[in-house]
PDB file of C-alpha atoms in Angstrom:
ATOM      1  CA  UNK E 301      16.799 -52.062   1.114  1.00 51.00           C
ATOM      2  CA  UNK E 302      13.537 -51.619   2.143  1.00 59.00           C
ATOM      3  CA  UNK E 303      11.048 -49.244   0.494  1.00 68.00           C
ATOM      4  CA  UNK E 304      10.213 -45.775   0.670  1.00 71.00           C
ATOM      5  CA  UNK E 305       7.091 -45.153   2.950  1.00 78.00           C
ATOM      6  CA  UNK E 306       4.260 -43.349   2.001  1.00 75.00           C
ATOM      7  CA  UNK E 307       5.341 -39.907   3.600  1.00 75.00           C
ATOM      8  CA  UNK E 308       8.645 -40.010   2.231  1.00 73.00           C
ATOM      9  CA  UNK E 309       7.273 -40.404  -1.335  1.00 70.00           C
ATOM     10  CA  UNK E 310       5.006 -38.177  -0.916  1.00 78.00           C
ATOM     11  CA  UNK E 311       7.811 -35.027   0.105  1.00 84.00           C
ATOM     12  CA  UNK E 312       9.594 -36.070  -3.011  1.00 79.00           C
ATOM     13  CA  UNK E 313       6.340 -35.530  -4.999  1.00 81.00           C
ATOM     14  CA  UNK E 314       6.290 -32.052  -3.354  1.00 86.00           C
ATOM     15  CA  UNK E 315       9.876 -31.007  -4.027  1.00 90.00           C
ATOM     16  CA  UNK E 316       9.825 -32.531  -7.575  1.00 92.00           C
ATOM     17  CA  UNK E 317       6.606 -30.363  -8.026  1.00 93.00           C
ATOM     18  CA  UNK E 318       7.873 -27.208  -6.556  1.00 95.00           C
ATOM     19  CA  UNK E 319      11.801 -27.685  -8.354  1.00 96.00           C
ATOM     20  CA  UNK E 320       9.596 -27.387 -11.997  1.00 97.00           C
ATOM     21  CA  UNK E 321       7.244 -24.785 -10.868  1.00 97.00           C
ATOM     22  CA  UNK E 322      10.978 -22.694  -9.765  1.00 97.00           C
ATOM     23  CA  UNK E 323      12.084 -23.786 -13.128  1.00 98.00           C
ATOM     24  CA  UNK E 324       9.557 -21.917 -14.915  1.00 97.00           C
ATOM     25  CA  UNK E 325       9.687 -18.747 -13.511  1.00 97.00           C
ATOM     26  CA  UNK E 326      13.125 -18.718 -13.773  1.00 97.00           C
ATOM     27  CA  UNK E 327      13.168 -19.517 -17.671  1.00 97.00           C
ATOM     28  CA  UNK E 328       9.813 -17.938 -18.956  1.00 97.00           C
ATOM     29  CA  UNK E 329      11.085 -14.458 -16.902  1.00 96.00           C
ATOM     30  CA  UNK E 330      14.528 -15.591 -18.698  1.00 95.00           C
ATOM     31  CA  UNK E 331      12.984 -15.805 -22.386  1.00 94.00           C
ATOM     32  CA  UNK E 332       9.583 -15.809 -22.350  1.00 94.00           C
ATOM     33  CA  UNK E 333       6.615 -18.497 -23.069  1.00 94.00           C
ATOM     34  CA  UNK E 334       7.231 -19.256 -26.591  1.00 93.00           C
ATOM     35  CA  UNK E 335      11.194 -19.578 -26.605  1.00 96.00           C
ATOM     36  CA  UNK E 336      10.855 -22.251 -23.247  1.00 96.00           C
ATOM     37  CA  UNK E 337       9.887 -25.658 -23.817  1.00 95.00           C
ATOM     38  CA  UNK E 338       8.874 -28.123 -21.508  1.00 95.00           C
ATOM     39  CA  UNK E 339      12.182 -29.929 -22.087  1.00 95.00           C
ATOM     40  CA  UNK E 340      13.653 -27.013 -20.828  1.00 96.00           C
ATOM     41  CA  UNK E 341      12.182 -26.582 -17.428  1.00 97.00           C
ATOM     42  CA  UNK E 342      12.688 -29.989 -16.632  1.00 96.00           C
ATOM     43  CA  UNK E 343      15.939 -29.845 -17.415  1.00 96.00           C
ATOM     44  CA  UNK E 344      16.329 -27.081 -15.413  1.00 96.00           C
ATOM     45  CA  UNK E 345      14.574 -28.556 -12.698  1.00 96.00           C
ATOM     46  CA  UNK E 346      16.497 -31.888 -12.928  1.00 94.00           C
ATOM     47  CA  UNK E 347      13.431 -33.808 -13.203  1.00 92.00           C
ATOM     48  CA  UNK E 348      12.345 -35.899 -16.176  1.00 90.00           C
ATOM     49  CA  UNK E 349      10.304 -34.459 -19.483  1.00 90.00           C
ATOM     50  CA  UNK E 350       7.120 -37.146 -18.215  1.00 90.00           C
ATOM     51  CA  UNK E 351       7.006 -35.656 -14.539  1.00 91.00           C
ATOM     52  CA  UNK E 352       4.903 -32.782 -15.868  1.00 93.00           C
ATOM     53  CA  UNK E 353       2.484 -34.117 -17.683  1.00 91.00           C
ATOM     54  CA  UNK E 354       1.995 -36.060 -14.347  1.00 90.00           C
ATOM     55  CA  UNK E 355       1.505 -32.600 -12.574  1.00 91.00           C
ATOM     56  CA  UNK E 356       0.256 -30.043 -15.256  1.00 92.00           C
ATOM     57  CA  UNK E 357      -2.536 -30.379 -18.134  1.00 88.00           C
ATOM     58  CA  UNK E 358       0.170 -28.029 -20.120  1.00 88.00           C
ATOM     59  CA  UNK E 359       2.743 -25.305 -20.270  1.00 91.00           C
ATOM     60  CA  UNK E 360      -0.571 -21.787 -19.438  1.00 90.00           C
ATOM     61  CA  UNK E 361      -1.576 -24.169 -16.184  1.00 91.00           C
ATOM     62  CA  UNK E 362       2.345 -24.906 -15.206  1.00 94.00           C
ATOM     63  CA  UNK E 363       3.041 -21.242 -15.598  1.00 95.00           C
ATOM     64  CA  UNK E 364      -0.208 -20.382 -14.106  1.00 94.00           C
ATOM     65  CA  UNK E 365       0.453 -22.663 -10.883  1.00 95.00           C
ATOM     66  CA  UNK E 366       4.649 -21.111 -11.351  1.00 97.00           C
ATOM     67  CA  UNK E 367       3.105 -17.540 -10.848  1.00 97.00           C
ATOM     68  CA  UNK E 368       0.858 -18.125  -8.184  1.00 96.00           C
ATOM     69  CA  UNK E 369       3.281 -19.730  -6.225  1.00 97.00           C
ATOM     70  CA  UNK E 370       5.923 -16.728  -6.475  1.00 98.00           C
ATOM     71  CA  UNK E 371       3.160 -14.057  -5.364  1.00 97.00           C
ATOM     72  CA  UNK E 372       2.158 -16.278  -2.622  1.00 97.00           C
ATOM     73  CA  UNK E 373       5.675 -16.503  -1.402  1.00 97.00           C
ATOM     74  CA  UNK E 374       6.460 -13.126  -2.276  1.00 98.00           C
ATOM     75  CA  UNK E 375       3.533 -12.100   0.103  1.00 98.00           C
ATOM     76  CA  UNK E 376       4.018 -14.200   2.755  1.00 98.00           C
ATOM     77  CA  UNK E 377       7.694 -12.686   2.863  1.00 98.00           C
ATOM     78  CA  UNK E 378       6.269  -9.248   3.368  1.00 98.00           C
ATOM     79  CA  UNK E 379       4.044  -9.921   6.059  1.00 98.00           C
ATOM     80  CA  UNK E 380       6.073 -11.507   7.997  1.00 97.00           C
ATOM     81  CA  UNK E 381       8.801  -9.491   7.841  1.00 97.00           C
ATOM     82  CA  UNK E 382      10.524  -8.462  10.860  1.00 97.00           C
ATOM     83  CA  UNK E 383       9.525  -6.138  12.476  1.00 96.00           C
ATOM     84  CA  UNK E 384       5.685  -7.471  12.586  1.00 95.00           C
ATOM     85  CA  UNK E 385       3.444  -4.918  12.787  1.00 95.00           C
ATOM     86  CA  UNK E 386       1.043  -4.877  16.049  1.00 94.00           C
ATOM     87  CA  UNK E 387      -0.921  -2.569  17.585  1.00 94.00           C
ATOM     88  CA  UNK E 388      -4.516  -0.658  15.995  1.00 94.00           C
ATOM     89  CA  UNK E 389      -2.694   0.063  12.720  1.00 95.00           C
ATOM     90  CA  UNK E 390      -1.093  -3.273  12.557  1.00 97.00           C
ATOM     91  CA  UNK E 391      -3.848  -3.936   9.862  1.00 97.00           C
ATOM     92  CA  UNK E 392      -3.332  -0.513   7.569  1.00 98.00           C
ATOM     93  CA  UNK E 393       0.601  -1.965   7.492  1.00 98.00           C
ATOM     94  CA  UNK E 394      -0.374  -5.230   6.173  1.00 98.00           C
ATOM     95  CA  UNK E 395      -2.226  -4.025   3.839  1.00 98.00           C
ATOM     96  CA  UNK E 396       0.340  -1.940   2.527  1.00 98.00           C
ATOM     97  CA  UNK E 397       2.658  -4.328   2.154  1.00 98.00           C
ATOM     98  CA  UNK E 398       0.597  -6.356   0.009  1.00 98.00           C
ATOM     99  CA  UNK E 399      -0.043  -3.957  -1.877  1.00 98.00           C
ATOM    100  CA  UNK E 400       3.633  -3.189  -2.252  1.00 98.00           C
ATOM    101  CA  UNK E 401       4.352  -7.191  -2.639  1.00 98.00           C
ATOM    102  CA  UNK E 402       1.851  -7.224  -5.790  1.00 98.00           C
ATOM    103  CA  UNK E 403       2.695  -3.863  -7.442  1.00 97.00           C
ATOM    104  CA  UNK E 404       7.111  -4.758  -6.463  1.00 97.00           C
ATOM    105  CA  UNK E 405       6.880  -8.056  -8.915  1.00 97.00           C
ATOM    106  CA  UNK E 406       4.836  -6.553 -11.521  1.00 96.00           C
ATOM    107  CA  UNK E 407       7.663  -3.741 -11.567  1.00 95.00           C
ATOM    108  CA  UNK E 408      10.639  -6.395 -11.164  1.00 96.00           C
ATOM    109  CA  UNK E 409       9.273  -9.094 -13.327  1.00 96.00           C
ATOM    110  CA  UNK E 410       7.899  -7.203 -16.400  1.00 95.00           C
ATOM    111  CA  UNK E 411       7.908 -10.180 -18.614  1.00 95.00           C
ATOM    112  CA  UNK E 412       7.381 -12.859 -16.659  1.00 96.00           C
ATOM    113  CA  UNK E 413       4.007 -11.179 -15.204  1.00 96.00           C
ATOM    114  CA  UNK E 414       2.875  -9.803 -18.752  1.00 94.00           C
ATOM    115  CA  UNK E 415       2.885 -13.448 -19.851  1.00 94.00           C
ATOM    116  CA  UNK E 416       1.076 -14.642 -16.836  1.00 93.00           C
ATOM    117  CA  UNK E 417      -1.348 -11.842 -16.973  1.00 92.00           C
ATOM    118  CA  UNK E 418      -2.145 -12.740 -20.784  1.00 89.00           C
ATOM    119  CA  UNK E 419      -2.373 -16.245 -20.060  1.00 88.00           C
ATOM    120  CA  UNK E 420      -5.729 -15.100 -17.539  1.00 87.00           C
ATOM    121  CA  UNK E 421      -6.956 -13.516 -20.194  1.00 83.00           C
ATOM    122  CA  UNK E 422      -7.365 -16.111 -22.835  1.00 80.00           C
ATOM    123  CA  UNK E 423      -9.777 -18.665 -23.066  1.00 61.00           C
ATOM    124  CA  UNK E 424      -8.064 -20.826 -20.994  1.00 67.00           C
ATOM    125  CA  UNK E 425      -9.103 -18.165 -17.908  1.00 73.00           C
ATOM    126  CA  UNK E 426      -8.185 -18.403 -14.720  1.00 77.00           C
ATOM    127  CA  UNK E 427      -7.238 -22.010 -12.890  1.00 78.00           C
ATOM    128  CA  UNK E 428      -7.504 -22.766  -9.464  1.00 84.00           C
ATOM    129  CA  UNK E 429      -4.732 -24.526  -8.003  1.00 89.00           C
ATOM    130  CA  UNK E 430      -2.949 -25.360  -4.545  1.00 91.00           C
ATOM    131  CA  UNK E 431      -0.541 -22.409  -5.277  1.00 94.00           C
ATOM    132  CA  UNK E 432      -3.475 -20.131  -6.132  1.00 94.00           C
ATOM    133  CA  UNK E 433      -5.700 -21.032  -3.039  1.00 94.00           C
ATOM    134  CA  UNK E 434      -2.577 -19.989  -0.977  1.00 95.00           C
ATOM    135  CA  UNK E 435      -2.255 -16.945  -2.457  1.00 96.00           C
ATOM    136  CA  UNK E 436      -6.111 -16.165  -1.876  1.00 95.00           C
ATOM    137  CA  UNK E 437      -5.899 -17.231   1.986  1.00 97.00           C
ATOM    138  CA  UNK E 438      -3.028 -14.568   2.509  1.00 97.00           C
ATOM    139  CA  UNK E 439      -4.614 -11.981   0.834  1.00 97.00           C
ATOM    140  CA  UNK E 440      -8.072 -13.075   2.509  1.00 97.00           C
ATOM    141  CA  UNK E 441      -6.106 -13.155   5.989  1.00 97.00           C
ATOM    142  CA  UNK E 442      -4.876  -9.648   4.662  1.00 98.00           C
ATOM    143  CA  UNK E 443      -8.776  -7.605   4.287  1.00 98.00           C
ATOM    144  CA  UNK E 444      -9.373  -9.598   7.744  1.00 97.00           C
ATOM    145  CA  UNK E 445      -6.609  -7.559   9.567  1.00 97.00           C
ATOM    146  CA  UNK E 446      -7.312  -4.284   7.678  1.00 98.00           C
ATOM    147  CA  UNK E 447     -10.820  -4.419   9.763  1.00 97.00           C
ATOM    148  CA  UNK E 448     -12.971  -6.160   6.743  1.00 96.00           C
ATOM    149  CA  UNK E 449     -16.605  -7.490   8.034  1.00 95.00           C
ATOM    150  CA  UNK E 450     -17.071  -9.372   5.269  1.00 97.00           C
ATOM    151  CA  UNK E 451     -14.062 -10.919   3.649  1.00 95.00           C
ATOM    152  CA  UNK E 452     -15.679 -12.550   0.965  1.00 94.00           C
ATOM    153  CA  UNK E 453     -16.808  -9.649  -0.639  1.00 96.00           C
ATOM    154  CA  UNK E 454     -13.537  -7.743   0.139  1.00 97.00           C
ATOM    155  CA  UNK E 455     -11.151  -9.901  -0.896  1.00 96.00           C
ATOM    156  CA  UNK E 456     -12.201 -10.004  -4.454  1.00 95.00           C
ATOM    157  CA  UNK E 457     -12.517  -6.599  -4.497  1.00 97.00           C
ATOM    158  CA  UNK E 458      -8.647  -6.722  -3.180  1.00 97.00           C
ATOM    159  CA  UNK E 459      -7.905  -8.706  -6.125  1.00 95.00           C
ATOM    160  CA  UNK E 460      -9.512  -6.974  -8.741  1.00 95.00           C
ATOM    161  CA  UNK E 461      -7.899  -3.628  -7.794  1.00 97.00           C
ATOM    162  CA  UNK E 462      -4.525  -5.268  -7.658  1.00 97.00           C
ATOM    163  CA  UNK E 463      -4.931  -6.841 -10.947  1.00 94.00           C
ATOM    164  CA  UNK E 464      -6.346  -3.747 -12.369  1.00 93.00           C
ATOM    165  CA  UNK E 465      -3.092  -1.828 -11.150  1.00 95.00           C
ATOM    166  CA  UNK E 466      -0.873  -4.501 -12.437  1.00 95.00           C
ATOM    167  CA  UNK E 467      -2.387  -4.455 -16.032  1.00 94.00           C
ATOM    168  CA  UNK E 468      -1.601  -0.259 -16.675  1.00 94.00           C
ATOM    169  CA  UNK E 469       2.021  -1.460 -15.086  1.00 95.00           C
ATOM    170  CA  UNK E 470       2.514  -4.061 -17.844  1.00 94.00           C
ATOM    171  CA  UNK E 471       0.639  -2.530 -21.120  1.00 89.00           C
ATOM    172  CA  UNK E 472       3.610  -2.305 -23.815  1.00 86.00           C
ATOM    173  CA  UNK E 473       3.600   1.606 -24.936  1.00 87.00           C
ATOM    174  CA  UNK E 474       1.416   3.100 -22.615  1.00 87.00           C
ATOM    175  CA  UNK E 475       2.925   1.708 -18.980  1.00 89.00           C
ATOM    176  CA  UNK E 476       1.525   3.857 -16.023  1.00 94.00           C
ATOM    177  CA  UNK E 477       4.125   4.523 -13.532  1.00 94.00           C
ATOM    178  CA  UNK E 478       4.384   2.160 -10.169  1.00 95.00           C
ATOM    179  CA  UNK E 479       4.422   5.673  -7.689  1.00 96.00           C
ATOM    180  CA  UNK E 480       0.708   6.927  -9.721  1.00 95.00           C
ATOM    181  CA  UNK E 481      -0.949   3.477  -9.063  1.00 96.00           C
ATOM    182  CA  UNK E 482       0.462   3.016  -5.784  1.00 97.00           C
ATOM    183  CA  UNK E 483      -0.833   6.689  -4.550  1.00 96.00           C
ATOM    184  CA  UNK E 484      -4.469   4.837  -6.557  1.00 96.00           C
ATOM    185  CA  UNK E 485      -4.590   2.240  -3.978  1.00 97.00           C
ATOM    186  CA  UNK E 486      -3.626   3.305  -1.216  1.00 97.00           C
ATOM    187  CA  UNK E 487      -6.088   6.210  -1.191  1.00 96.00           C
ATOM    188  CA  UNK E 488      -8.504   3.723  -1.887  1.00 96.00           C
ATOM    189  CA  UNK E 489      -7.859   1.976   1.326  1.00 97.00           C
ATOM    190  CA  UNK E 490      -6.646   5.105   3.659  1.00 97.00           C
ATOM    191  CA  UNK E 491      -3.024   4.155   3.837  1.00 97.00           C
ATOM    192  CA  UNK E 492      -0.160   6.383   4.949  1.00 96.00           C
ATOM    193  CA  UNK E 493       2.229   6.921   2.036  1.00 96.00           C
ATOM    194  CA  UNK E 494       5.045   5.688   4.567  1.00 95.00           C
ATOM    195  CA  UNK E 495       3.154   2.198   5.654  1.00 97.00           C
ATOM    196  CA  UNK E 496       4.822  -0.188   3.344  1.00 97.00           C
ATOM    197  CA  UNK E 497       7.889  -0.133   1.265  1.00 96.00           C
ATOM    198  CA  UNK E 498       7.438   3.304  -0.148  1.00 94.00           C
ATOM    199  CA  UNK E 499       9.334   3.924  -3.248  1.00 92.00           C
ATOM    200  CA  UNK E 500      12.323   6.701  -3.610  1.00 88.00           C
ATOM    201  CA  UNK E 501       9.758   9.110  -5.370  1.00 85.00           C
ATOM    202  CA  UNK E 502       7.250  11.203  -3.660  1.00 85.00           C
ATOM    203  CA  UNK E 503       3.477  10.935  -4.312  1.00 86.00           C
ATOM    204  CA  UNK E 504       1.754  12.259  -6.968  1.00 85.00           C
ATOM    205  CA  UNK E 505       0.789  15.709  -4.928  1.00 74.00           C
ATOM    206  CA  UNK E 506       3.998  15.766  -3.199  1.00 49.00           C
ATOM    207  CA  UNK E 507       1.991  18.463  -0.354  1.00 37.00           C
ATOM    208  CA  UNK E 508       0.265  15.544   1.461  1.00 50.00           C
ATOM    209  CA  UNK E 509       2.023  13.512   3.961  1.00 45.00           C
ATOM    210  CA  UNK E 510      -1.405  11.257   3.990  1.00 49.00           C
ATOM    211  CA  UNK E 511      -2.367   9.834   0.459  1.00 46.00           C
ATOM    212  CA  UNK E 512      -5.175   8.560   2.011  1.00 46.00           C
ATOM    213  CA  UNK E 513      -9.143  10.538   2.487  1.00 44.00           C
ATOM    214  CA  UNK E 514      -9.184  12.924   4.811  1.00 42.00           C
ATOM    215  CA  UNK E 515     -10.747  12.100   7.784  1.00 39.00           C
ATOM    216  CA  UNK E 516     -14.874  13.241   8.650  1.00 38.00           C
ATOM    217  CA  UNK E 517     -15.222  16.757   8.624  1.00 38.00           C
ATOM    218  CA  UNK E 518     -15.413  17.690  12.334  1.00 37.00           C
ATOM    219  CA  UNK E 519     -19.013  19.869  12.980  1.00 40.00           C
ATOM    220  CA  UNK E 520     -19.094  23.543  13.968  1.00 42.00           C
ATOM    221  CA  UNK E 521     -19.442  24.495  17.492  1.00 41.00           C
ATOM    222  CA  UNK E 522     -22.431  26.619  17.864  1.00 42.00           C
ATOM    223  CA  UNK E 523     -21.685  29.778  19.172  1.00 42.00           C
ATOM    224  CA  UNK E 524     -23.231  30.010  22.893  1.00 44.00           C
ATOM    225  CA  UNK E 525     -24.849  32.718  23.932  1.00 43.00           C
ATOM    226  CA  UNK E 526     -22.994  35.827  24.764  1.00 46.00           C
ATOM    227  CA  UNK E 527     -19.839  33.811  23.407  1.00 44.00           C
ATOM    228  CA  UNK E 528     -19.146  36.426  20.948  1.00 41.00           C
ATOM    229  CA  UNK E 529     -19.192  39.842  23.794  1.00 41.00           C
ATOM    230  CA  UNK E 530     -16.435  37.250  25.473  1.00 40.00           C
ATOM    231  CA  UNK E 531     -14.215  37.005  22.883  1.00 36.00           C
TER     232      UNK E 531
END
């Protein structure tokens, strides 16, 4: 039997890799941080205990890279979801349904988002890996189609907002409500309360159709001459 080339090896790396980081949002979203143990997401993964330490520093970066990689696919499922916006608002709907992607998880996956958000927060701070640059292309990709001119500067601006939203979500006792911080960002970015997934509940003031800033006050006509013995 010959051996395994290069590129073979290489996919079962990848699948190996992604089968633990599936594990662990499965079982930390299951039972939190503290009640999983490595040995458990392996097992759950059907890979051995060793396999990763070969891939992860520890149990914050595995969740960490875990996380990441269920936003990023999260996100990438709402953009592309049939049917793909196009047009001059094809932007505005993007970037409602990222905003929509973000806020849906933090809603759906209390726990397993609490303990990733908390995990940011400590010393350990925030890690860049593969999953995590993914992430940051969509939502880069994402200020790009909204009409950005300079990306850089908006996309971390993006992030920040959406992290700040998904904090208030997650606080235990004093939760703000998905519809209040939802109406938040998407007057922030001039989006239609109907772009998106909108949720079953109305917007805060209920008596705008646009959540959004109204558009430039339009300038007075000055009254011609002898306009006023016409009228």
């Amino acid at each position: 039997m010959s051996p395994r080339s290069a590129s073979v090896n290489e996919e079962l790396r990848r699948r190996s890799r992604e089968r633990l980081l599936q594990a662990t949002v499965e079982l930390v979203g299951e039972r939190g941080l503290e009640a999983t143990t490595l040995g458990d997401i392996a097992q759950r993964a059907g890979a051995a205990r060793g396999l990763i330490s070969y891939y992860f520093p520890g149990k914050r970066q595995l969740l960490q890279s875990a996380v990441h990689r269920l936003m990023h696919l999260t996100l990438q499922a709402a953009l592309e979801r049939e049917p793909r916006p196009t047009g001059p608002d094809a932007g505005r709907e993007l970037m409602a349904r990222a905003i929509d992607a973000i806020l849906g998880l933090a809603h759906d996956r209390p726990l397993l988002m609490r303990t990733h958000m908390a995990g940011i927060l400590t010393a350990e701070g925030f890690i860049q890996c593969p999953e995590q640059q993914r992430l940051a292309q969509l939502l880069r990709e994402t200020v790009v189609a909204y009409g950005s001119t300079d990306p850089d500067a908006d996309y971390p601006l993006l992030r920040a907002l959406l992290m700040g939203s998904v904090v208030p979500m997650l606080l235990p006792g004093a939760q703000m409500p998905l519809v209040r911080l939802r109406a938040e960002l998407f007057q922030r970015y001039g989006l239609d309360w109907e772009l998106g997934v909108p949720p079953d509940e109305e917007p805060p003031d209920a008596t705008r159709a646009r959540v959004g800033p109204p558009g430039p006050k339009q300038p007075e006509q000055a009254e011609q001459p002898g306009q006023a013995e016409q009228a």
